[in-house]
Short mmCIF file of C-alpha atoms and ligand atoms in Angstrom, two decimals:
data_model
loop_
_atom_site.label_atom_id
_atom_site.label_comp_id
_atom_site.label_asym_id
_atom_site.label_seq_id
_atom_site.Cartn_x
_atom_site.Cartn_y
_atom_site.Cartn_z
CA MET A 1 0.00 0.00 0.00
CA ALA A 2 1.32 3.44 -0.86
CA ALA A 3 2.16 5.52 2.19
CA THR A 4 1.08 8.82 0.78
CA VAL A 5 -2.37 10.03 -0.03
CA GLU A 6 -2.95 10.16 -3.77
CA THR A 7 -4.51 13.40 -4.67
CA GLY A 8 -5.63 14.45 -8.07
CA VAL A 9 -7.93 13.47 -10.80
CA THR A 10 -8.36 10.66 -13.30
CA VAL A 11 -9.21 11.75 -16.81
CA VAL A 12 -11.50 9.20 -18.46
CA ARG A 13 -11.03 8.86 -22.22
CA ASN A 14 -13.05 7.42 -25.09
CA PRO A 15 -11.22 4.33 -26.41
CA ALA A 16 -12.48 5.07 -29.94
CA SER A 17 -11.00 8.56 -30.14
CA GLY A 18 -8.87 9.39 -27.13
CA ASP A 19 -11.23 12.28 -26.31
CA GLU A 20 -11.86 13.15 -22.70
CA VAL A 21 -15.29 12.01 -21.53
CA GLY A 22 -15.11 12.85 -17.85
CA ARG A 23 -12.99 13.40 -14.76
CA VAL A 24 -13.23 11.76 -11.39
CA PRO A 25 -11.33 12.13 -8.14
CA GLN A 26 -8.40 9.84 -7.58
CA ALA A 27 -9.03 8.72 -4.05
CA GLY A 28 -6.33 7.33 -1.80
CA PRO A 29 -6.09 5.47 1.51
CA ASP A 30 -7.76 8.25 3.53
CA GLU A 31 -10.83 8.28 1.31
CA ALA A 32 -10.89 4.49 1.37
CA ALA A 33 -10.90 4.49 5.16
CA ALA A 34 -13.64 7.14 5.25
CA ALA A 35 -15.84 5.13 2.88
CA VAL A 36 -15.35 1.96 4.93
CA ALA A 37 -16.22 3.90 8.09
CA ARG A 38 -19.49 5.10 6.51
CA ALA A 39 -20.28 1.57 5.34
CA ALA A 40 -19.57 0.18 8.80
CA ALA A 41 -21.80 2.85 10.37
CA ALA A 42 -24.64 2.05 7.97
CA PHE A 43 -24.39 -1.71 8.49
CA PRO A 44 -26.38 -2.20 11.74
CA GLY A 45 -29.39 -0.26 10.42
CA TRP A 46 -29.36 -2.07 7.11
CA TRP A 47 -29.03 -5.46 8.81
CA ASP A 48 -31.99 -4.57 11.04
CA THR A 49 -34.12 -3.62 8.06
CA PRO A 50 -36.51 -6.50 7.29
CA ALA A 51 -35.32 -8.50 4.31
CA ALA A 52 -38.51 -7.78 2.37
CA ALA A 53 -37.97 -4.05 2.85
CA ARG A 54 -34.37 -4.37 1.74
CA GLY A 55 -35.57 -6.21 -1.35
CA ALA A 56 -38.13 -3.50 -2.08
CA VAL A 57 -35.64 -0.66 -1.97
CA VAL A 58 -33.08 -2.62 -4.02
CA ARG A 59 -35.81 -3.27 -6.60
CA ALA A 60 -36.69 0.43 -6.66
CA GLY A 61 -33.01 1.13 -7.35
CA ALA A 62 -33.03 -1.30 -10.28
CA GLU A 63 -36.15 0.37 -11.69
CA ALA A 64 -34.50 3.78 -11.44
CA VAL A 65 -31.52 2.44 -13.39
CA LEU A 66 -33.78 0.91 -16.04
CA ALA A 67 -35.59 4.23 -16.48
CA GLN A 68 -32.25 5.83 -17.42
CA ARG A 69 -31.01 2.95 -19.55
CA ASP A 70 -30.26 4.95 -22.68
CA GLU A 71 -28.35 7.65 -20.82
CA LEU A 72 -26.35 5.01 -18.94
CA ALA A 73 -25.67 2.96 -22.07
CA LEU A 74 -24.24 6.00 -23.83
CA GLN A 75 -22.06 6.78 -20.82
CA LEU A 76 -20.86 3.18 -20.81
CA THR A 77 -20.04 3.21 -24.51
CA LEU A 78 -18.13 6.47 -24.19
CA GLU A 79 -15.91 5.25 -21.36
CA GLN A 80 -15.63 1.56 -22.25
CA GLY A 81 -15.74 1.50 -26.05
CA LYS A 82 -18.38 -1.18 -26.68
CA PRO A 83 -21.12 -0.71 -29.31
CA LEU A 84 -24.23 1.04 -27.98
CA ARG A 85 -26.35 -2.04 -28.64
CA GLU A 86 -24.07 -4.08 -26.37
CA ALA A 87 -24.07 -1.32 -23.76
CA ARG A 88 -27.87 -1.43 -23.64
CA ILE A 89 -27.75 -5.19 -23.19
CA GLU A 90 -25.27 -4.73 -20.38
CA ILE A 91 -27.40 -2.21 -18.47
CA THR A 92 -30.45 -4.44 -18.91
CA ARG A 93 -28.52 -7.42 -17.56
CA PHE A 94 -27.46 -5.36 -14.54
CA VAL A 95 -31.11 -4.52 -13.84
CA HIS A 96 -32.26 -8.13 -14.23
CA THR A 97 -29.63 -9.41 -11.82
CA ILE A 98 -30.52 -6.82 -9.19
CA GLU A 99 -34.22 -7.59 -9.63
CA HIS A 100 -33.53 -11.31 -9.38
CA TYR A 101 -31.91 -10.91 -5.96
CA ALA A 102 -34.51 -8.38 -4.82
CA GLY A 103 -37.03 -11.14 -5.55
CA LEU A 104 -35.09 -13.60 -3.39
CA ALA A 105 -35.11 -11.28 -0.39
CA LYS A 106 -38.30 -12.83 0.95
CA SER A 107 -36.94 -16.36 0.58
CA LEU A 108 -33.81 -15.99 2.68
CA ARG A 109 -33.87 -18.97 5.00
CA GLY A 110 -32.01 -20.61 7.79
CA ALA A 111 -32.73 -24.10 9.12
CA TYR A 112 -34.30 -25.87 12.08
CA VAL A 113 -32.67 -29.14 13.17
CA PRO A 114 -34.95 -31.16 15.47
CA SER A 115 -33.92 -33.63 18.13
CA LEU A 116 -30.23 -32.98 18.36
CA ASP A 117 -30.29 -34.34 21.82
CA GLU A 118 -32.84 -34.82 24.52
CA ARG A 119 -35.05 -31.67 24.64
CA THR A 120 -32.54 -30.02 22.34
CA HIS A 121 -32.89 -28.65 18.84
CA GLY A 122 -30.58 -26.64 16.64
CA LEU A 123 -30.94 -23.59 14.43
CA VAL A 124 -28.81 -22.57 11.52
CA VAL A 125 -28.96 -18.81 11.52
CA LYS A 126 -27.82 -16.86 8.46
CA ARG A 127 -26.39 -13.45 9.01
CA PRO A 128 -24.75 -10.87 6.79
CA LEU A 129 -20.98 -10.49 6.80
CA GLY A 130 -20.75 -6.72 7.24
CA VAL A 131 -18.83 -4.40 4.93
CA VAL A 132 -18.15 -5.88 1.49
CA VAL A 133 -15.65 -4.42 -0.95
CA ALA A 134 -16.43 -5.01 -4.62
CA ILE A 135 -13.53 -4.62 -7.04
CA VAL A 136 -14.60 -4.61 -10.67
CA PRO A 137 -12.74 -4.50 -14.02
CA TRP A 138 -13.43 -2.35 -17.07
CA ASN A 139 -14.77 -4.94 -19.51
CA PHE A 140 -18.30 -5.18 -18.06
CA PRO A 141 -18.25 -2.45 -15.43
CA THR A 142 -21.94 -2.64 -14.57
CA THR A 143 -22.95 -6.31 -14.83
CA LEU A 144 -19.92 -7.39 -12.84
CA LEU A 145 -20.91 -4.88 -10.18
CA GLY A 146 -24.52 -6.05 -10.22
CA ASN A 147 -23.45 -9.65 -9.58
CA LYS A 148 -22.03 -8.51 -6.24
CA LEU A 149 -24.41 -5.71 -5.39
CA GLY A 150 -27.63 -7.74 -5.66
CA PRO A 151 -26.81 -10.60 -3.27
CA ALA A 152 -24.68 -8.45 -0.95
CA LEU A 153 -27.38 -5.86 -0.32
CA VAL A 154 -30.28 -8.25 -0.12
CA CYS A 155 -28.46 -10.30 2.51
CA GLY A 156 -27.96 -7.19 4.61
CA ASN A 157 -24.36 -6.22 3.90
CA THR A 158 -23.18 -2.75 3.00
CA ILE A 159 -20.89 -2.35 0.04
CA VAL A 160 -18.03 -0.15 -1.14
CA ALA A 161 -17.38 -0.53 -4.87
CA LYS A 162 -14.14 0.24 -6.63
CA PRO A 163 -14.59 0.36 -10.39
CA ALA A 164 -11.63 0.11 -12.74
CA GLU A 165 -9.73 3.35 -12.97
CA SER A 166 -10.72 3.77 -16.61
CA THR A 167 -14.49 3.05 -16.24
CA PRO A 168 -15.84 4.87 -13.17
CA LEU A 169 -18.54 7.04 -14.75
CA THR A 170 -21.47 4.68 -15.31
CA THR A 171 -20.92 3.13 -11.88
CA LEU A 172 -21.02 6.53 -10.17
CA ARG A 173 -24.26 7.41 -11.93
CA ILE A 174 -25.84 4.06 -11.00
CA ALA A 175 -24.97 4.64 -7.33
CA GLU A 176 -26.53 8.10 -7.51
CA LEU A 177 -29.73 6.74 -9.06
CA MET A 178 -30.03 3.95 -6.50
CA ARG A 179 -29.50 6.39 -3.64
CA GLU A 180 -32.20 8.69 -5.02
CA ALA A 181 -34.47 5.63 -5.23
CA GLY A 182 -34.16 5.12 -1.49
CA LEU A 183 -31.00 3.21 -0.58
CA PRO A 184 -29.90 4.62 2.76
CA GLU A 185 -26.72 6.65 3.07
CA GLY A 186 -23.58 4.54 3.31
CA VAL A 187 -25.21 1.30 2.16
CA PHE A 188 -23.73 1.46 -1.35
CA GLN A 189 -20.80 3.74 -2.06
CA VAL A 190 -18.40 4.09 -4.94
CA VAL A 191 -14.81 5.23 -4.57
CA THR A 192 -12.67 5.95 -7.60
CA GLY A 193 -8.94 5.64 -7.98
CA LYS A 194 -6.10 3.27 -8.74
CA GLY A 195 -6.33 -0.37 -7.79
CA SER A 196 -2.70 -0.41 -6.71
CA VAL A 197 -3.43 2.28 -4.09
CA LEU A 198 -7.13 2.47 -3.33
CA GLY A 199 -7.86 -1.23 -3.95
CA GLU A 200 -5.10 -2.31 -1.61
CA ALA A 201 -6.22 0.11 1.10
CA LEU A 202 -9.78 -1.23 0.91
CA VAL A 203 -8.71 -4.89 0.98
CA GLY A 204 -6.39 -4.27 3.92
CA ASP A 205 -8.91 -2.38 6.05
CA PRO A 206 -9.70 -4.48 9.14
CA ARG A 207 -13.34 -3.35 9.11
CA VAL A 208 -13.90 -5.02 5.73
CA ALA A 209 -15.33 -8.54 6.05
CA LYS A 210 -15.28 -9.70 2.45
CA ILE A 211 -13.79 -8.87 -0.91
CA ALA A 212 -15.68 -9.71 -4.06
CA PHE A 213 -13.13 -9.40 -6.82
CA THR A 214 -13.44 -9.74 -10.57
CA GLY A 215 -10.35 -9.22 -12.66
CA SER A 216 -7.16 -10.83 -13.82
CA THR A 217 -5.72 -13.96 -12.25
CA PRO A 218 -2.44 -12.31 -11.07
CA VAL A 219 -4.24 -9.43 -9.31
CA GLY A 220 -6.83 -11.84 -7.93
CA LYS A 221 -4.12 -13.99 -6.35
CA HIS A 222 -2.58 -10.88 -4.81
CA VAL A 223 -5.94 -9.74 -3.42
CA ALA A 224 -6.50 -13.22 -1.96
CA GLU A 225 -3.10 -13.08 -0.24
CA LEU A 226 -3.88 -9.69 1.29
CA ALA A 227 -7.30 -10.87 2.38
CA ALA A 228 -5.83 -14.01 3.96
CA ARG A 229 -3.92 -11.86 6.45
CA GLY A 230 -7.24 -10.84 7.95
CA VAL A 231 -8.93 -14.22 7.24
CA LYS A 232 -11.42 -12.31 5.12
CA ARG A 233 -13.93 -13.95 2.85
CA VAL A 234 -13.16 -13.67 -0.85
CA THR A 235 -14.95 -14.40 -4.05
CA LEU A 236 -12.64 -14.39 -7.06
CA GLU A 237 -13.89 -14.27 -10.63
CA LEU A 238 -10.71 -14.37 -12.68
CA GLY A 239 -9.40 -14.99 -16.15
CA GLY A 240 -10.53 -17.65 -18.57
CA SER A 241 -9.51 -19.38 -21.78
CA ASP A 242 -12.78 -21.00 -22.74
CA PRO A 243 -12.72 -23.90 -25.17
CA MET A 244 -15.48 -24.44 -27.72
CA ILE A 245 -15.78 -27.92 -29.24
CA VAL A 246 -17.59 -28.54 -32.52
CA LEU A 247 -18.25 -32.17 -33.43
CA ASP A 248 -18.95 -33.45 -36.94
CA ASP A 249 -22.70 -33.75 -36.39
CA ALA A 250 -23.12 -30.18 -35.16
CA ASP A 251 -25.37 -27.55 -36.71
CA VAL A 252 -22.40 -25.85 -38.37
CA ASP A 253 -24.12 -22.55 -39.16
CA ALA A 254 -25.37 -22.12 -35.60
CA ALA A 255 -21.95 -23.02 -34.24
CA VAL A 256 -20.23 -20.55 -36.58
CA SER A 257 -22.52 -17.77 -35.36
CA ALA A 258 -21.87 -18.73 -31.76
CA ALA A 259 -18.11 -18.74 -32.33
CA SER A 260 -18.29 -15.31 -33.92
CA VAL A 261 -20.43 -13.77 -31.18
CA GLY A 262 -18.48 -15.67 -28.55
CA ARG A 263 -15.14 -14.36 -29.70
CA PHE A 264 -16.00 -10.87 -30.96
CA PHE A 265 -18.66 -9.60 -28.51
CA ASN A 266 -17.20 -6.70 -26.51
CA CYS A 267 -14.21 -6.82 -28.89
CA GLY A 268 -13.19 -10.14 -27.37
CA GLN A 269 -12.76 -8.65 -23.92
CA ALA A 270 -14.94 -11.04 -22.00
CA CYS A 271 -13.91 -13.55 -19.36
CA LEU A 272 -16.31 -15.99 -21.02
CA ALA A 273 -15.31 -15.31 -24.59
CA VAL A 274 -14.62 -18.29 -26.82
CA LYS A 275 -10.83 -18.33 -26.69
CA ARG A 276 -9.90 -21.75 -28.11
CA LEU A 277 -11.80 -23.52 -30.83
CA TYR A 278 -11.56 -27.29 -31.49
CA VAL A 279 -13.37 -28.43 -34.62
CA HIS A 280 -13.82 -31.99 -35.83
CA GLU A 281 -11.65 -32.55 -38.90
CA ARG A 282 -14.63 -33.68 -41.01
CA VAL A 283 -16.33 -30.28 -40.72
CA ALA A 284 -13.28 -28.10 -40.12
CA ASP A 285 -12.87 -26.78 -43.69
CA GLU A 286 -16.53 -25.79 -43.99
CA PHE A 287 -16.52 -24.28 -40.49
CA VAL A 288 -13.35 -22.27 -41.02
CA GLU A 289 -14.49 -20.94 -44.36
CA LYS A 290 -17.82 -19.78 -42.95
CA LEU A 291 -16.25 -18.23 -39.87
CA THR A 292 -13.65 -16.39 -41.95
CA THR A 293 -16.42 -14.98 -44.15
CA LYS A 294 -18.39 -13.88 -41.10
CA ALA A 295 -15.39 -12.24 -39.43
CA ALA A 296 -14.67 -10.25 -42.60
CA LYS A 297 -18.19 -8.77 -42.44
CA LEU A 298 -17.89 -7.39 -38.92
CA LYS A 299 -18.15 -3.63 -39.16
CA LEU A 300 -15.50 -1.87 -37.10
CA GLY A 301 -16.17 1.56 -35.66
CA ALA A 302 -16.80 3.71 -32.64
CA GLY A 303 -19.40 2.26 -30.32
CA THR A 304 -21.61 5.28 -30.94
CA ALA A 305 -21.54 4.92 -34.74
CA ASP A 306 -24.50 3.32 -36.54
CA GLY A 307 -24.04 -0.32 -37.40
CA THR A 308 -20.84 -0.86 -35.43
CA MET A 309 -20.35 -4.52 -34.60
CA LEU A 310 -16.77 -4.39 -33.33
CA GLY A 311 -15.62 -1.44 -31.26
CA PRO A 312 -12.06 -0.61 -30.26
CA LEU A 313 -10.07 -2.42 -27.63
CA HIS A 314 -10.39 -0.65 -24.33
CA SER A 315 -6.87 0.74 -24.08
CA GLU A 316 -3.48 0.97 -25.69
CA PRO A 317 -1.88 -1.62 -23.37
CA GLN A 318 -4.73 -4.04 -24.19
CA ARG A 319 -3.96 -3.73 -27.89
CA GLU A 320 -0.21 -4.02 -27.36
CA THR A 321 -0.62 -7.21 -25.34
CA LEU A 322 -2.83 -8.70 -28.04
CA GLU A 323 -0.42 -7.71 -30.81
CA GLY A 324 2.42 -9.38 -28.91
CA GLN A 325 0.42 -12.57 -28.40
CA VAL A 326 -0.48 -12.77 -32.11
CA SER A 327 2.96 -11.97 -33.49
CA ASP A 328 4.83 -14.26 -31.08
CA THR A 329 2.43 -17.06 -31.98
CA LEU A 330 2.79 -16.59 -35.72
CA GLU A 331 6.59 -16.70 -35.39
CA GLN A 332 6.20 -20.16 -33.89
CA GLY A 333 3.72 -21.40 -36.47
CA GLY A 334 0.08 -21.38 -37.50
CA GLU A 335 -1.69 -19.90 -40.49
CA LEU A 336 -3.15 -16.41 -40.32
CA LEU A 337 -6.61 -16.67 -41.92
CA ALA A 338 -7.86 -13.15 -41.17
CA GLY A 339 -6.79 -9.96 -39.46
CA GLY A 340 -3.59 -9.88 -37.47
CA ARG A 341 -3.27 -6.13 -37.84
CA ARG A 342 -4.73 -2.71 -37.08
CA PRO A 343 -7.40 -1.62 -39.55
CA ASP A 344 -6.83 1.37 -41.80
CA GLY A 345 -10.44 2.46 -42.33
CA ASP A 346 -11.69 6.03 -41.95
CA GLY A 347 -11.68 7.36 -38.41
CA LEU A 348 -10.10 4.23 -36.96
CA ALA A 349 -6.55 5.53 -36.50
CA ALA A 350 -7.34 7.47 -33.32
CA GLY A 351 -8.78 4.49 -31.40
CA TRP A 352 -7.41 1.17 -30.20
CA PHE A 353 -8.89 -0.85 -33.04
CA TYR A 354 -7.74 -4.30 -34.17
CA GLU A 355 -9.07 -6.48 -36.95
CA PRO A 356 -10.92 -9.71 -36.16
CA THR A 357 -8.19 -12.32 -36.31
CA LEU A 358 -8.28 -16.07 -36.93
CA ILE A 359 -5.24 -18.33 -36.62
CA LEU A 360 -5.38 -21.93 -37.83
CA GLU A 361 -3.38 -24.62 -36.03
CA PRO A 362 -0.90 -22.57 -33.99
CA PRO A 363 1.41 -24.68 -31.77
CA HIS A 364 -0.31 -25.93 -28.64
CA ASP A 365 2.31 -24.20 -26.50
CA SER A 366 2.03 -20.84 -28.28
CA ARG A 367 0.87 -17.74 -26.40
CA VAL A 368 -2.64 -17.73 -27.88
CA ALA A 369 -3.05 -21.33 -26.72
CA VAL A 370 -1.81 -21.00 -23.15
CA GLU A 371 -2.49 -17.37 -22.18
CA GLU A 372 -5.81 -15.61 -21.85
CA VAL A 373 -6.38 -13.68 -25.08
CA PHE A 374 -8.43 -10.62 -24.21
CA GLY A 375 -9.19 -9.31 -27.66
CA PRO A 376 -10.59 -10.34 -31.06
CA ALA A 377 -8.15 -13.15 -31.96
CA LEU A 378 -9.12 -16.81 -32.09
CA PRO A 379 -6.95 -19.90 -32.52
CA ILE A 380 -8.58 -22.89 -34.24
CA TRP A 381 -7.45 -26.50 -34.20
CA ARG A 382 -8.74 -29.59 -35.99
CA VAL A 383 -9.46 -32.59 -33.78
CA ARG A 384 -10.16 -36.22 -34.64
CA GLY A 385 -13.00 -36.66 -32.17
CA LEU A 386 -14.47 -36.06 -28.73
CA ASP A 387 -11.64 -37.58 -26.66
CA GLU A 388 -8.95 -35.48 -28.27
CA ALA A 389 -11.13 -32.36 -28.02
CA ILE A 390 -11.72 -32.84 -24.29
CA GLU A 391 -8.06 -33.56 -23.64
CA ARG A 392 -7.01 -30.38 -25.46
CA ALA A 393 -9.76 -28.33 -23.88
CA ASN A 394 -8.67 -29.39 -20.39
CA ALA A 395 -4.99 -28.65 -21.02
CA SER A 396 -5.30 -25.22 -19.44
CA ARG A 397 -4.80 -23.71 -16.01
CA PHE A 398 -8.08 -21.87 -16.51
CA GLY A 399 -11.53 -23.39 -16.09
CA LEU A 400 -14.23 -20.77 -16.48
CA GLY A 401 -16.65 -21.56 -19.34
CA SER A 402 -16.76 -24.17 -22.10
CA SER A 403 -19.11 -25.30 -24.82
CA ILE A 404 -19.82 -28.24 -27.07
CA TRP A 405 -21.81 -28.33 -30.29
CA THR A 406 -23.25 -31.70 -31.27
CA ARG A 407 -26.55 -33.47 -31.85
CA ASP A 408 -25.23 -36.52 -29.98
CA LEU A 409 -26.58 -36.23 -26.46
CA THR A 410 -24.24 -38.93 -25.19
CA ALA A 411 -21.18 -37.07 -26.43
CA ALA A 412 -22.56 -33.85 -24.95
CA THR A 413 -23.17 -35.52 -21.60
CA ILE A 414 -19.64 -36.94 -21.50
CA ALA A 415 -18.26 -33.48 -22.30
CA ALA A 416 -20.40 -31.84 -19.63
CA GLU A 417 -19.03 -34.29 -17.07
CA LYS A 418 -15.40 -34.19 -18.18
CA LEU A 419 -14.76 -30.55 -19.07
CA GLU A 420 -12.86 -28.83 -16.28
CA ALA A 421 -14.91 -25.66 -16.22
CA GLY A 422 -17.52 -24.06 -14.01
CA TYR A 423 -19.98 -23.68 -16.90
CA THR A 424 -20.66 -25.90 -19.90
CA TRP A 425 -23.06 -24.88 -22.65
CA ILE A 426 -24.42 -27.54 -24.97
CA ASN A 427 -25.40 -26.06 -28.35
CA SER A 428 -25.48 -22.66 -26.70
CA GLY A 429 -23.07 -20.16 -25.32
CA GLN A 430 -22.18 -16.98 -23.48
CA ILE A 431 -25.48 -16.37 -21.73
CA VAL A 432 -25.03 -16.37 -17.97
CA TYR A 433 -28.27 -17.05 -16.13
CA ASP A 434 -29.11 -15.49 -12.78
CA GLU A 435 -30.71 -18.82 -11.87
CA LEU A 436 -27.48 -20.84 -12.15
CA PRO A 437 -24.21 -20.66 -10.19
CA PHE A 438 -21.31 -19.12 -12.09
CA GLY A 439 -17.67 -19.38 -11.14
CA GLY A 440 -14.40 -20.78 -12.33
CA PHE A 441 -12.45 -23.93 -11.62
CA GLY A 442 -8.66 -23.90 -11.26
CA GLU A 443 -7.06 -20.50 -11.66
CA SER A 444 -10.30 -19.01 -12.96
CA GLY A 445 -11.59 -18.34 -9.50
CA LEU A 446 -13.06 -19.21 -6.18
CA GLY A 447 -16.68 -19.09 -5.05
CA LYS A 448 -19.80 -18.45 -7.09
CA GLU A 449 -21.81 -15.54 -8.34
CA HIS A 450 -25.40 -15.85 -9.60
CA GLY A 451 -27.80 -18.57 -8.51
CA ASN A 452 -28.91 -19.15 -4.94
CA GLU A 453 -25.28 -20.14 -4.40
CA ALA A 454 -24.24 -16.48 -4.50
CA LEU A 455 -26.27 -15.86 -1.35
CA ASP A 456 -24.02 -18.29 0.55
CA HIS A 457 -21.07 -16.06 -0.25
CA TYR A 458 -22.63 -13.00 1.41
CA GLN A 459 -23.82 -14.68 4.61
CA GLU A 460 -22.25 -16.54 7.47
CA SER A 461 -23.98 -19.60 8.94
CA LYS A 462 -24.19 -19.62 12.67
CA ALA A 463 -25.25 -22.57 14.80
CA VAL A 464 -27.59 -22.04 17.75
CA VAL A 465 -28.33 -24.85 20.19
CA VAL A 466 -31.56 -24.63 22.17
CA ARG A 467 -32.13 -26.87 25.16
CA GLN A 468 -35.54 -26.71 26.82
CA SER A 469 -35.67 -26.70 30.58
CA PRO A 470 -37.32 -29.82 32.01
CA ARG A 471 -40.95 -29.21 33.03
P1 NAP B 501 -7.21 -6.28 -13.29
O1 NAP B 501 -6.04 -5.56 -13.82
O2 NAP B 501 -6.98 -7.44 -12.41
O3 NAP B 501 -8.15 -5.19 -12.60
C1 NAP B 501 -9.39 -5.53 -12.01
C2 NAP B 501 -9.70 -4.57 -10.88
O4 NAP B 501 -8.72 -4.73 -9.86
C3 NAP B 501 -9.67 -3.11 -11.27
O5 NAP B 501 -10.66 -2.41 -10.57
C4 NAP B 501 -8.29 -2.69 -10.80
O6 NAP B 501 -8.17 -1.31 -10.56
C5 NAP B 501 -8.19 -3.47 -9.51
N1 NAP B 501 -6.82 -3.64 -9.01
C6 NAP B 501 -5.65 -3.54 -9.69
N2 NAP B 501 -4.61 -3.75 -8.85
C7 NAP B 501 -5.12 -3.98 -7.62
C8 NAP B 501 -4.55 -4.26 -6.35
N3 NAP B 501 -3.22 -4.35 -6.19
N4 NAP B 501 -5.36 -4.43 -5.28
C9 NAP B 501 -6.70 -4.34 -5.43
N5 NAP B 501 -7.30 -4.07 -6.62
C10 NAP B 501 -6.52 -3.90 -7.71
O7 NAP B 501 -8.13 -6.85 -14.45
P2 NAP B 501 -8.23 -6.32 -15.92
O8 NAP B 501 -7.11 -6.92 -16.68
O9 NAP B 501 -8.37 -4.88 -15.93
O10 NAP B 501 -9.63 -7.01 -16.32
C11 NAP B 501 -9.74 -8.09 -17.16
C12 NAP B 501 -9.61 -9.43 -16.46
O11 NAP B 501 -10.79 -9.68 -15.71
C13 NAP B 501 -9.49 -10.59 -17.40
O12 NAP B 501 -8.53 -11.49 -16.93
C14 NAP B 501 -10.87 -11.23 -17.37
O13 NAP B 501 -10.91 -12.58 -17.73
C15 NAP B 501 -11.24 -11.01 -15.96
N6 NAP B 501 -12.69 -11.13 -15.82
C16 NAP B 501 -13.22 -12.20 -15.14
C17 NAP B 501 -14.59 -12.35 -15.03
C18 NAP B 501 -15.18 -13.51 -14.31
O14 NAP B 501 -16.34 -13.42 -13.93
N7 NAP B 501 -14.46 -14.59 -14.07
C19 NAP B 501 -15.44 -11.41 -15.61
C20 NAP B 501 -14.87 -10.35 -16.31
C21 NAP B 501 -13.51 -10.22 -16.39
P3 NAP B 501 -7.47 -0.33 -11.67
O15 NAP B 501 -8.33 -0.36 -12.85
O16 NAP B 501 -7.48 0.98 -10.99
O17 NAP B 501 -6.11 -0.91 -11.91
MG1 MG B 502 -5.29 -3.84 -14.86
#
């Protein structure tokens, strides 16, 4: 943790043009401590609020956000870079998640355990943890916040959110709207600043009970180490390198569309993006030809421009990392089928644009095969069948999502059992359901978001033993 207070301002810039789109304070350790103090002060009152009332005010907050969806989507596009259509989807998803957990408020339950002993029964009491810190990256600034905010608030915790340094604006506006809709002071706050300073101060604060972190695997490991010093609860949603398997009996057109959306949505900057593609050799030529044609049709442009399908990468370092991964890989082998360079279209020079890129059969130890590729570049390999596909798919330290495309339900069932990943889609992809638990295996994370399972990560179970006096 830095010893000095960071003062100053962060200038937020549009990834498509470099233009300034806003300024926010760069908070340091003192502001972090003040926010945690307010959250700690608000906690007892929020905990005492009946769960149904908490749910009602959280739902009112979600409705207030939905009413401003277009304004928020534009803000999100300007700071993040994604096409407006995708920004609208993101805000809608945020609202649905919050509403989902608001709806569960009335179903929070403990347990009654009869006959533990003579005249003795037990209770399992669920209670909130206290102050939760939510640390969120820039790729989906609002949905990744909503995944934490919904269950945390409904269970009675208060929350301090730290958005990525480069995407604070939409988050600040959401907090303002939810406060106006009735969330009490101190229950949900946002502090803006650098993760290396502000994030560390928040994680290290002894009054913080839990850290819900989404971001890269290296930073997640570091946050977990810091949290361990205070035996704090952590949820980690980290990097991924999701495999997609296409067998020879698959609906090829549907699978091609899914691969394209899966890799190029949000300019490839999704934890759940399709990052490794394994196609049965009998359909590989057809598949590759169709995917290459589709990739060539993706219209690049600013997120605010009409018809844009692929926006810029979020930042210059993001593009540089991707360029390094692609060029190092191609030096080792593989055939470049599309892209592999910056585009030279009108108005694209000022942003962090990169062409949709497909690489056929790069070495299995190349960077695009073993690292997380957080941009629009996809490696494709031919496989001889299901066993080889599963073996390749599992040869990764990540284990977030995965998918298989086949009409053979037996093959799909085997894949669903054997794939080392927290999520497996069969003939589907990318959609994360509030009803189902989401979270990575291996170095992709710890704990779950979404589903009823998320509630377990924002409550502590306490045992109570009740012995009746003899009568
Ligand atoms: P990152 O560098 O790890 O940053 C994530 C967040 O952590 C940001 O708010 C960042 O703040 C903060 N941070 C940085 N250093 C910190 C520190 N020392 N202590 C506390 N907080 C710190 O992640 P990213 O590269 O920007 O985001 C993309 C990554 O997120 C990818 O790996 C992606 O797969 C992963 N992701 C995972 C999921 C999932 O659900 N599994 C979902 C989406 C994304 P600053 O911005 O100020 O540095
Ligand atoms: Mg970072």
